[in-house]
Amino acid sequence: MPNSNHEFAATADYEPQPVAVQEPPPVAGTASAPATVDRREFVRFPRLYRALHACMIVSFLTLAVTGLSLKFSYTGWAARLSRLMGGFETEGYIHRFAAVIMFGTFTAHIVGLIRQKQRSQTTWSALLFGPNTLVPTKRDAQEFVGTMKWFVGLGPRPEYGRWSYWEKFDYFAVFWGIVVIGSTGLTLWFPVFFTRFLPGSFINVATIIHSDEALLATGFIFTVHFFNTHLRPEKFPMDTTIFTGHMPLAELKRDKPREYDALVASGQLEEHLEEPQPEIVVKAIRFFAWIALTIGFSVVVWIIYAMLFAYR
């Protein structure tokens, strides 16, 4: 299990790429022994964060499907989907239940961070702004510029560390969504309570913010995030690291060279190596991930159709 100071992220599938261990040359007159193969993989995510990400996927997909079918209720696909779920009123109940799961997942993550700090016996400053910080830094801006140059052939690919700039953006986008979409959703869920200290017109404002911000978040996740995670050439067709928690060493060297070099230099790499997940587990994970991807891309098609041909 990985060091508690070295947790959380998102990226990577790939078939395990074995690393050959060098053997001494055979003694003259004896048969050469076959080279042993080290198939161990780098553990990028602990079990807690893998489970939380799975809960977030299920809750987000449910929120997206039910919320968008309510937003575009005048379209044929939304009406048919609503009937499958028992009607628009039932969809509302399902939507709110998924919201509870999302709030619970977010709370569990915050509790996990607190426990991580306690286990590491460090300060919040060291945890949040240390070498593996998720907080955007000047280097992230430099890597963004370097990546844009690399895209058009004007420079080499930046050597990313544990967290790339797009992973940090995705991470903090969840906080933004919980605050903006979550707070307005609660306002719409409990309008009587909130209008005790807010003007009634705020309900209309909350409706617009909740609807449009949710549409923006859904479009971003199912296009930009899916591309960064699954559709890049080196990741296509799927990145399962956040589900298995493992990343092949060859992939770690290629995608996170600064992290790999730091682990080798500190002598800590061995502490983060484990045998690959059983094949049956990987197959089950891929089945779940393909369902999520299919639903996500289908939602993008529904949004485009509704916005272009049926928007009111």
mmCIF file of C-alpha atoms in Angstrom:
data_model
loop_
_atom_site.group_PDB
_atom_site.id
_atom_site.type_symbol
_atom_site.label_atom_id
_atom_site.label_comp_id
_atom_site.label_asym_id
_atom_site.label_seq_id
_atom_site.Cartn_x
_atom_site.Cartn_y
_atom_site.Cartn_z
ATOM 1 C CA MET A 1 0.000 0.000 0.000
ATOM 2 C CA PRO A 2 1.390 3.392 -0.928
ATOM 3 C CA ASN A 3 2.903 5.890 1.406
ATOM 4 C CA SER A 4 0.142 8.086 2.844
ATOM 5 C CA ASN A 5 1.973 11.200 1.674
ATOM 6 C CA HIS A 6 1.824 9.988 -1.919
ATOM 7 C CA GLU A 7 -1.883 9.718 -2.726
ATOM 8 C CA PHE A 8 -4.627 10.726 -5.149
ATOM 9 C CA ALA A 9 -4.751 11.414 -8.946
ATOM 10 C CA ALA A 10 -6.165 10.243 -12.245
ATOM 11 C CA THR A 11 -4.599 8.656 -15.321
ATOM 12 C CA ALA A 12 -3.634 5.554 -17.199
ATOM 13 C CA ASP A 13 -4.455 2.195 -18.607
ATOM 14 C CA TYR A 14 -2.013 0.259 -20.753
ATOM 15 C CA GLU A 15 -1.082 -3.380 -20.793
ATOM 16 C CA PRO A 16 1.615 -4.068 -18.185
ATOM 17 C CA GLN A 17 5.050 -3.687 -19.744
ATOM 18 C CA PRO A 18 7.460 -6.046 -17.986
ATOM 19 C CA VAL A 19 10.848 -4.761 -16.964
ATOM 20 C CA ALA A 20 13.678 -7.238 -17.383
ATOM 21 C CA VAL A 21 16.081 -7.625 -14.471
ATOM 22 C CA GLN A 22 19.723 -7.954 -15.561
ATOM 23 C CA GLU A 23 21.341 -11.292 -14.716
ATOM 24 C CA PRO A 24 25.117 -11.935 -14.454
ATOM 25 C CA PRO A 25 26.693 -13.462 -17.577
ATOM 26 C CA PRO A 26 26.529 -17.271 -17.677
ATOM 27 C CA VAL A 27 29.608 -19.255 -16.655
ATOM 28 C CA ALA A 28 31.362 -20.910 -19.585
ATOM 29 C CA GLY A 29 30.140 -24.423 -20.190
ATOM 30 C CA THR A 30 26.799 -23.975 -18.428
ATOM 31 C CA ALA A 31 23.328 -23.307 -19.857
ATOM 32 C CA SER A 32 22.228 -19.682 -19.555
ATOM 33 C CA ALA A 33 19.328 -19.165 -17.126
ATOM 34 C CA PRO A 34 16.316 -17.248 -18.462
ATOM 35 C CA ALA A 35 16.064 -13.616 -17.325
ATOM 36 C CA THR A 36 13.534 -13.055 -14.568
ATOM 37 C CA VAL A 37 10.784 -10.551 -15.288
ATOM 38 C CA ASP A 38 9.584 -7.981 -12.799
ATOM 39 C CA ARG A 39 5.867 -7.426 -13.533
ATOM 40 C CA ARG A 40 5.205 -5.243 -10.517
ATOM 41 C CA GLU A 41 3.376 -1.963 -11.061
ATOM 42 C CA PHE A 42 3.474 1.435 -9.410
ATOM 43 C CA VAL A 43 0.616 1.984 -6.943
ATOM 44 C CA ARG A 44 -0.738 5.433 -7.758
ATOM 45 C CA PHE A 45 -4.016 5.385 -5.817
ATOM 46 C CA PRO A 46 -4.910 3.742 -2.506
ATOM 47 C CA ARG A 47 -8.151 1.789 -2.123
ATOM 48 C CA LEU A 48 -10.067 4.673 -0.495
ATOM 49 C CA TYR A 49 -9.618 7.070 -3.407
ATOM 50 C CA ARG A 50 -10.425 4.385 -5.963
ATOM 51 C CA ALA A 51 -13.685 3.691 -4.153
ATOM 52 C CA LEU A 52 -14.492 7.413 -3.871
ATOM 53 C CA HIS A 53 -13.892 7.924 -7.577
ATOM 54 C CA ALA A 54 -16.227 5.029 -8.402
ATOM 55 C CA CYS A 55 -18.919 6.579 -6.174
ATOM 56 C CA MET A 56 -18.392 9.935 -7.858
ATOM 57 C CA ILE A 57 -18.757 8.384 -11.311
ATOM 58 C CA VAL A 58 -22.028 6.669 -10.424
ATOM 59 C CA SER A 59 -23.489 9.726 -8.697
ATOM 60 C CA PHE A 60 -22.341 12.166 -11.407
ATOM 61 C CA LEU A 61 -23.708 10.028 -14.245
ATOM 62 C CA THR A 62 -27.016 9.701 -12.403
ATOM 63 C CA LEU A 63 -27.173 13.438 -11.765
ATOM 64 C CA ALA A 64 -26.310 14.195 -15.397
ATOM 65 C CA VAL A 65 -28.855 11.813 -16.924
ATOM 66 C CA THR A 66 -31.735 12.740 -14.606
ATOM 67 C CA GLY A 67 -30.911 16.450 -14.513
ATOM 68 C CA LEU A 68 -30.575 16.850 -18.275
ATOM 69 C CA SER A 69 -33.741 14.891 -18.973
ATOM 70 C CA LEU A 70 -35.537 17.333 -16.663
ATOM 71 C CA LYS A 71 -33.835 20.353 -18.281
ATOM 72 C CA PHE A 72 -34.717 19.155 -21.790
ATOM 73 C CA SER A 73 -38.031 17.556 -20.837
ATOM 74 C CA TYR A 74 -39.645 18.844 -24.046
ATOM 75 C CA THR A 75 -37.435 16.624 -26.243
ATOM 76 C CA GLY A 76 -38.390 13.132 -27.343
ATOM 77 C CA TRP A 77 -35.317 11.422 -25.875
ATOM 78 C CA ALA A 78 -35.913 13.031 -22.459
ATOM 79 C CA ALA A 79 -39.552 11.930 -22.412
ATOM 80 C CA ARG A 80 -38.631 8.353 -23.321
ATOM 81 C CA LEU A 81 -35.862 8.274 -20.725
ATOM 82 C CA SER A 82 -38.224 9.657 -18.112
ATOM 83 C CA ARG A 83 -40.755 6.907 -18.791
ATOM 84 C CA LEU A 84 -38.025 4.291 -18.318
ATOM 85 C CA MET A 85 -37.277 5.772 -14.879
ATOM 86 C CA GLY A 86 -40.905 5.998 -13.799
ATOM 87 C CA GLY A 87 -41.719 9.569 -14.772
ATOM 88 C CA PHE A 88 -40.300 13.037 -14.166
ATOM 89 C CA GLU A 89 -41.304 13.066 -10.507
ATOM 90 C CA THR A 90 -39.460 9.813 -9.880
ATOM 91 C CA GLU A 91 -36.467 11.221 -11.738
ATOM 92 C CA GLY A 92 -36.454 14.090 -9.270
ATOM 93 C CA TYR A 93 -36.205 11.653 -6.348
ATOM 94 C CA ILE A 94 -33.395 9.756 -8.072
ATOM 95 C CA HIS A 95 -31.611 13.046 -8.787
ATOM 96 C CA ARG A 96 -31.714 14.099 -5.144
ATOM 97 C CA PHE A 97 -30.575 10.673 -3.948
ATOM 98 C CA ALA A 98 -27.558 10.886 -6.285
ATOM 99 C CA ALA A 99 -26.844 14.357 -4.886
ATOM 100 C CA VAL A 100 -26.684 12.887 -1.378
ATOM 101 C CA ILE A 101 -24.149 10.308 -2.633
ATOM 102 C CA MET A 102 -22.097 13.098 -4.210
ATOM 103 C CA PHE A 103 -22.102 15.158 -0.997
ATOM 104 C CA GLY A 104 -21.133 12.045 0.959
ATOM 105 C CA THR A 105 -18.258 11.287 -1.418
ATOM 106 C CA PHE A 106 -16.952 14.825 -1.121
ATOM 107 C CA THR A 107 -17.187 14.695 2.684
ATOM 108 C CA ALA A 108 -15.369 11.344 2.779
ATOM 109 C CA HIS A 109 -12.554 12.841 0.714
ATOM 110 C CA ILE A 110 -12.151 15.768 3.115
ATOM 111 C CA VAL A 111 -12.101 13.345 6.062
ATOM 112 C CA GLY A 112 -9.492 11.293 4.199
ATOM 113 C CA LEU A 113 -7.286 14.368 3.835
ATOM 114 C CA ILE A 114 -7.570 15.082 7.560
ATOM 115 C CA ARG A 115 -6.611 11.501 8.420
ATOM 116 C CA GLN A 116 -3.742 11.637 5.928
ATOM 117 C CA LYS A 117 -2.394 14.693 7.723
ATOM 118 C CA GLN A 118 -2.694 12.929 11.072
ATOM 119 C CA ARG A 119 -0.904 9.807 9.829
ATOM 120 C CA SER A 120 1.916 11.793 8.259
ATOM 121 C CA GLN A 121 2.261 13.961 11.387
ATOM 122 C CA THR A 122 2.871 17.032 9.268
ATOM 123 C CA THR A 123 1.422 20.511 8.970
ATOM 124 C CA TRP A 124 -1.378 21.577 6.645
ATOM 125 C CA SER A 125 1.106 23.826 4.875
ATOM 126 C CA ALA A 126 3.451 20.903 4.167
ATOM 127 C CA LEU A 127 0.558 18.687 3.061
ATOM 128 C CA LEU A 128 -1.061 21.248 0.764
ATOM 129 C CA PHE A 129 2.054 22.988 -0.585
ATOM 130 C CA GLY A 130 4.681 20.241 -0.477
ATOM 131 C CA PRO A 131 6.500 18.694 -3.471
ATOM 132 C CA ASN A 132 3.392 16.759 -4.556
ATOM 133 C CA THR A 133 0.967 19.642 -4.084
ATOM 134 C CA LEU A 134 -2.340 19.740 -5.912
ATOM 135 C CA VAL A 135 -2.381 23.527 -5.593
ATOM 136 C CA PRO A 136 -1.526 25.238 -8.925
ATOM 137 C CA THR A 137 1.993 26.676 -9.001
ATOM 138 C CA LYS A 138 4.170 28.735 -11.322
ATOM 139 C CA ARG A 139 5.575 25.502 -12.740
ATOM 140 C CA ASP A 140 2.078 24.452 -13.838
ATOM 141 C CA ALA A 141 1.780 27.638 -15.882
ATOM 142 C CA GLN A 142 5.168 26.936 -17.442
ATOM 143 C CA GLU A 143 4.155 23.357 -18.232
ATOM 144 C CA PHE A 144 0.920 24.578 -19.790
ATOM 145 C CA VAL A 145 2.849 26.886 -22.108
ATOM 146 C CA GLY A 146 5.352 24.106 -22.811
ATOM 147 C CA THR A 147 2.536 21.695 -23.649
ATOM 148 C CA MET A 148 0.984 24.140 -26.097
ATOM 149 C CA LYS A 149 4.382 24.495 -27.812
ATOM 150 C CA TRP A 150 4.775 20.714 -27.877
ATOM 151 C CA PHE A 151 1.346 20.358 -29.516
ATOM 152 C CA VAL A 152 2.514 22.421 -32.494
ATOM 153 C CA GLY A 153 6.050 21.035 -32.656
ATOM 154 C CA LEU A 154 7.811 24.073 -31.189
ATOM 155 C CA GLY A 155 9.347 22.340 -28.178
ATOM 156 C CA PRO A 156 9.782 19.092 -26.249
ATOM 157 C CA ARG A 157 7.091 17.552 -24.104
ATOM 158 C CA PRO A 158 7.306 18.930 -20.530
ATOM 159 C CA GLU A 159 8.469 16.543 -17.830
ATOM 160 C CA TYR A 160 5.389 16.337 -15.613
ATOM 161 C CA GLY A 161 5.518 15.497 -11.949
ATOM 162 C CA ARG A 162 2.927 13.646 -9.890
ATOM 163 C CA TRP A 163 0.191 16.065 -10.926
ATOM 164 C CA SER A 164 -0.153 17.727 -14.312
ATOM 165 C CA TYR A 165 -1.877 21.074 -14.681
ATOM 166 C CA TRP A 166 -5.012 19.499 -16.187
ATOM 167 C CA GLU A 167 -5.297 17.016 -13.311
ATOM 168 C CA LYS A 168 -5.142 19.880 -10.820
ATOM 169 C CA PHE A 169 -7.828 21.731 -12.778
ATOM 170 C CA ASP A 170 -10.094 18.659 -12.736
ATOM 171 C CA TYR A 171 -9.521 18.226 -9.007
ATOM 172 C CA PHE A 172 -10.495 21.761 -8.023
ATOM 173 C CA ALA A 173 -13.388 21.772 -10.483
ATOM 174 C CA VAL A 174 -15.086 19.344 -8.094
ATOM 175 C CA PHE A 175 -14.824 21.881 -5.262
ATOM 176 C CA TRP A 176 -16.311 24.556 -7.534
ATOM 177 C CA GLY A 177 -19.136 22.244 -8.531
ATOM 178 C CA ILE A 178 -19.958 21.267 -4.966
ATOM 179 C CA VAL A 179 -20.104 24.912 -3.880
ATOM 180 C CA VAL A 180 -21.994 26.395 -6.849
ATOM 181 C CA ILE A 181 -24.127 23.524 -8.155
ATOM 182 C CA GLY A 182 -24.532 21.927 -4.745
ATOM 183 C CA SER A 183 -25.597 25.091 -2.920
ATOM 184 C CA THR A 184 -28.110 26.107 -5.600
ATOM 185 C CA GLY A 185 -29.432 22.548 -5.707
ATOM 186 C CA LEU A 186 -30.040 22.603 -1.967
ATOM 187 C CA THR A 187 -31.821 25.948 -2.364
ATOM 188 C CA LEU A 188 -34.182 24.417 -4.927
ATOM 189 C CA TRP A 189 -34.650 21.304 -2.784
ATOM 190 C CA PHE A 190 -35.562 23.297 0.365
ATOM 191 C CA PRO A 191 -36.993 26.596 -0.948
ATOM 192 C CA VAL A 192 -39.143 27.281 2.129
ATOM 193 C CA PHE A 193 -36.144 27.062 4.463
ATOM 194 C CA PHE A 194 -33.847 29.256 2.327
ATOM 195 C CA THR A 195 -36.445 31.935 1.636
ATOM 196 C CA ARG A 196 -36.651 32.563 5.373
ATOM 197 C CA PHE A 197 -33.454 34.589 5.028
ATOM 198 C CA LEU A 198 -33.123 35.026 1.234
ATOM 199 C CA PRO A 199 -35.425 36.976 -1.099
ATOM 200 C CA GLY A 200 -37.855 34.858 -3.100
ATOM 201 C CA SER A 201 -36.296 36.050 -6.359
ATOM 202 C CA PHE A 202 -33.169 34.100 -5.406
ATOM 203 C CA ILE A 203 -35.033 30.874 -6.231
ATOM 204 C CA ASN A 204 -35.209 31.995 -9.865
ATOM 205 C CA VAL A 205 -31.524 32.911 -9.814
ATOM 206 C CA ALA A 206 -30.647 29.547 -8.243
ATOM 207 C CA THR A 207 -32.628 27.736 -10.944
ATOM 208 C CA ILE A 208 -30.652 29.401 -13.733
ATOM 209 C CA ILE A 209 -27.272 28.948 -12.032
ATOM 210 C CA HIS A 210 -27.940 25.313 -11.126
ATOM 211 C CA SER A 211 -29.159 24.409 -14.597
ATOM 212 C CA ASP A 212 -26.486 26.179 -16.646
ATOM 213 C CA GLU A 213 -23.542 25.335 -14.386
ATOM 214 C CA ALA A 214 -24.599 21.677 -14.371
ATOM 215 C CA LEU A 215 -24.818 21.725 -18.167
ATOM 216 C CA LEU A 216 -21.333 23.267 -18.360
ATOM 217 C CA ALA A 217 -19.885 20.719 -15.914
ATOM 218 C CA THR A 218 -21.467 17.802 -17.749
ATOM 219 C CA GLY A 219 -20.195 18.996 -21.111
ATOM 220 C CA PHE A 220 -16.700 19.522 -19.709
ATOM 221 C CA ILE A 221 -16.476 16.120 -18.021
ATOM 222 C CA PHE A 222 -17.760 14.180 -21.012
ATOM 223 C CA THR A 223 -15.515 15.969 -23.530
ATOM 224 C CA VAL A 224 -12.365 17.604 -22.107
ATOM 225 C CA HIS A 225 -11.918 15.285 -19.118
ATOM 226 C CA PHE A 226 -12.699 12.172 -21.168
ATOM 227 C CA PHE A 227 -10.163 13.260 -23.800
ATOM 228 C CA ASN A 228 -7.408 14.027 -21.274
ATOM 229 C CA THR A 229 -8.002 10.753 -19.464
ATOM 230 C CA HIS A 230 -8.997 8.241 -22.132
ATOM 231 C CA LEU A 231 -8.721 9.530 -25.698
ATOM 232 C CA ARG A 232 -5.151 10.806 -25.895
ATOM 233 C CA PRO A 233 -3.102 8.561 -28.223
ATOM 234 C CA GLU A 234 -1.011 7.129 -25.377
ATOM 235 C CA LYS A 235 -4.150 6.375 -23.322
ATOM 236 C CA PHE A 236 -6.676 5.292 -25.958
ATOM 237 C CA PRO A 237 -9.115 3.612 -25.616
ATOM 238 C CA MET A 238 -9.233 3.673 -21.814
ATOM 239 C CA ASP A 239 -7.221 4.630 -18.754
ATOM 240 C CA THR A 240 -7.961 2.335 -15.811
ATOM 241 C CA THR A 241 -5.369 3.582 -13.313
ATOM 242 C CA ILE A 242 -7.948 5.345 -11.120
ATOM 243 C CA PHE A 243 -9.872 2.051 -10.924
ATOM 244 C CA THR A 244 -7.027 -0.443 -10.485
ATOM 245 C CA GLY A 245 -4.811 2.008 -8.622
ATOM 246 C CA HIS A 246 -1.826 0.684 -10.590
ATOM 247 C CA MET A 247 0.379 2.157 -13.309
ATOM 248 C CA PRO A 248 3.016 0.183 -15.255
ATOM 249 C CA LEU A 249 6.548 1.380 -14.539
ATOM 250 C CA ALA A 250 7.204 2.120 -18.216
ATOM 251 C CA GLU A 251 4.156 4.381 -18.224
ATOM 252 C CA LEU A 252 5.243 6.129 -15.025
ATOM 253 C CA LYS A 253 8.623 6.889 -16.605
ATOM 254 C CA ARG A 254 6.950 8.267 -19.741
ATOM 255 C CA ASP A 255 4.051 10.244 -18.226
ATOM 256 C CA LYS A 256 5.480 11.296 -14.845
ATOM 257 C CA PRO A 257 9.272 11.461 -15.326
ATOM 258 C CA ARG A 258 9.872 13.951 -12.501
ATOM 259 C CA GLU A 259 7.947 11.781 -10.057
ATOM 260 C CA TYR A 260 9.796 8.647 -11.186
ATOM 261 C CA ASP A 261 13.206 10.321 -10.884
ATOM 262 C CA ALA A 262 12.346 11.658 -7.415
ATOM 263 C CA LEU A 263 11.263 8.213 -6.209
ATOM 264 C CA VAL A 264 14.414 6.570 -7.576
ATOM 265 C CA ALA A 265 16.658 9.268 -6.096
ATOM 266 C CA SER A 266 15.034 8.914 -2.659
ATOM 267 C CA GLY A 267 15.096 5.111 -2.772
ATOM 268 C CA GLN A 268 11.309 4.970 -2.215
ATOM 269 C CA LEU A 269 10.233 3.425 -5.510
ATOM 270 C CA GLU A 270 10.230 -0.139 -4.142
ATOM 271 C CA GLU A 271 7.770 0.897 -1.430
ATOM 272 C CA HIS A 272 5.184 1.750 -4.100
ATOM 273 C CA LEU A 273 5.406 -1.415 -6.207
ATOM 274 C CA GLU A 274 2.856 -4.238 -6.148
ATOM 275 C CA GLU A 275 1.879 -7.173 -8.313
ATOM 276 C CA PRO A 276 -0.745 -6.334 -10.994
ATOM 277 C CA GLN A 277 -4.422 -6.716 -10.174
ATOM 278 C CA PRO A 278 -5.909 -10.148 -11.049
ATOM 279 C CA GLU A 279 -7.122 -10.389 -14.633
ATOM 280 C CA ILE A 280 -10.736 -10.977 -13.553
ATOM 281 C CA VAL A 281 -10.643 -7.719 -11.559
ATOM 282 C CA VAL A 282 -9.267 -5.781 -14.536
ATOM 283 C CA LYS A 283 -11.978 -7.221 -16.812
ATOM 284 C CA ALA A 284 -14.719 -6.248 -14.337
ATOM 285 C CA ILE A 285 -13.250 -2.739 -14.079
ATOM 286 C CA ARG A 286 -13.151 -2.380 -17.861
ATOM 287 C CA PHE A 287 -16.784 -3.498 -18.105
ATOM 288 C CA PHE A 288 -17.838 -0.839 -15.588
ATOM 289 C CA ALA A 289 -15.686 1.823 -17.264
ATOM 290 C CA TRP A 290 -17.067 1.078 -20.738
ATOM 291 C CA ILE A 291 -20.609 1.488 -19.443
ATOM 292 C CA ALA A 292 -19.668 4.861 -17.913
ATOM 293 C CA LEU A 293 -17.948 6.008 -21.112
ATOM 294 C CA THR A 294 -20.889 4.950 -23.256
ATOM 295 C CA ILE A 295 -23.360 6.827 -21.064
ATOM 296 C CA GLY A 296 -21.110 9.895 -21.024
ATOM 297 C CA PHE A 297 -20.707 10.086 -24.801
ATOM 298 C CA SER A 298 -24.431 9.442 -25.264
ATOM 299 C CA VAL A 299 -25.210 12.392 -22.999
ATOM 300 C CA VAL A 300 -22.946 14.617 -25.129
ATOM 301 C CA VAL A 301 -24.908 13.608 -28.254
ATOM 302 C CA TRP A 302 -28.223 14.328 -26.451
ATOM 303 C CA ILE A 303 -26.973 17.764 -25.364
ATOM 304 C CA ILE A 304 -25.817 18.692 -28.865
ATOM 305 C CA TYR A 305 -29.124 17.540 -30.374
ATOM 306 C CA ALA A 306 -31.180 19.450 -27.790
ATOM 307 C CA MET A 307 -29.123 22.649 -28.131
ATOM 308 C CA LEU A 308 -29.117 22.651 -31.943
ATOM 309 C CA PHE A 309 -32.538 21.332 -32.863
ATOM 310 C CA ALA A 310 -34.878 21.605 -29.895
ATOM 311 C CA TYR A 311 -33.661 24.300 -27.491
ATOM 312 C CA ARG A 312 -36.300 26.465 -25.847
#
